[in-house]
Amino acid sequence: MRESLDAQGNTLVKVHVAEDHFEAEILMGALQVEGITCVCTSHEEIAYDGLFVLQRGWGSILVSAEQAPRARQIIEEALRVYGKKSASAEAKLGETETEPESGAGGEP
């Protein structure tokens, strides 16, 4: 796999996969307000009519490896504010659910 670099030669890493263009714009705006330079690569392929979007999400947000931990914190907070759960939050939620759900309703 080819390594992605920014204009200064820093290694870029994926910090989030956006579901759609609007989510990507909101999150990139939040990162830029905090002084984090970011880029978004779309997974859309015109010839395949959105096939890869279903498999990989709309696009990936990339930041320098040095800024990645802070960027992930900002993204998680932004998603919480907008009422979405991040992938890491969903993974943690799945780990904490150890009790099986009780059955629906009682007997008649």
XYZ file of C-alpha atoms in Angstrom, residues 4 8 10 20 27-28 36 39 46 51-52 61 69 71 73 77 79 106-107:
19
model
C 0.021 9.139 1.812
C 5.305 18.974 4.287
C 4.163 14.160 7.001
C -21.848 11.164 3.494
C -16.072 17.089 10.770
C -13.452 18.722 8.561
C -5.751 20.588 12.334
C -8.065 16.155 3.651
C -18.716 7.266 -11.199
C -20.898 0.557 -5.154
C -17.814 1.381 -3.081
C -10.772 11.925 6.541
C -5.001 11.426 18.470
C -8.272 14.747 15.625
C -11.030 13.353 20.067
C -16.983 15.175 20.322
C -20.320 13.355 16.410
C -45.466 -11.068 29.349
C -47.737 -13.947 28.663
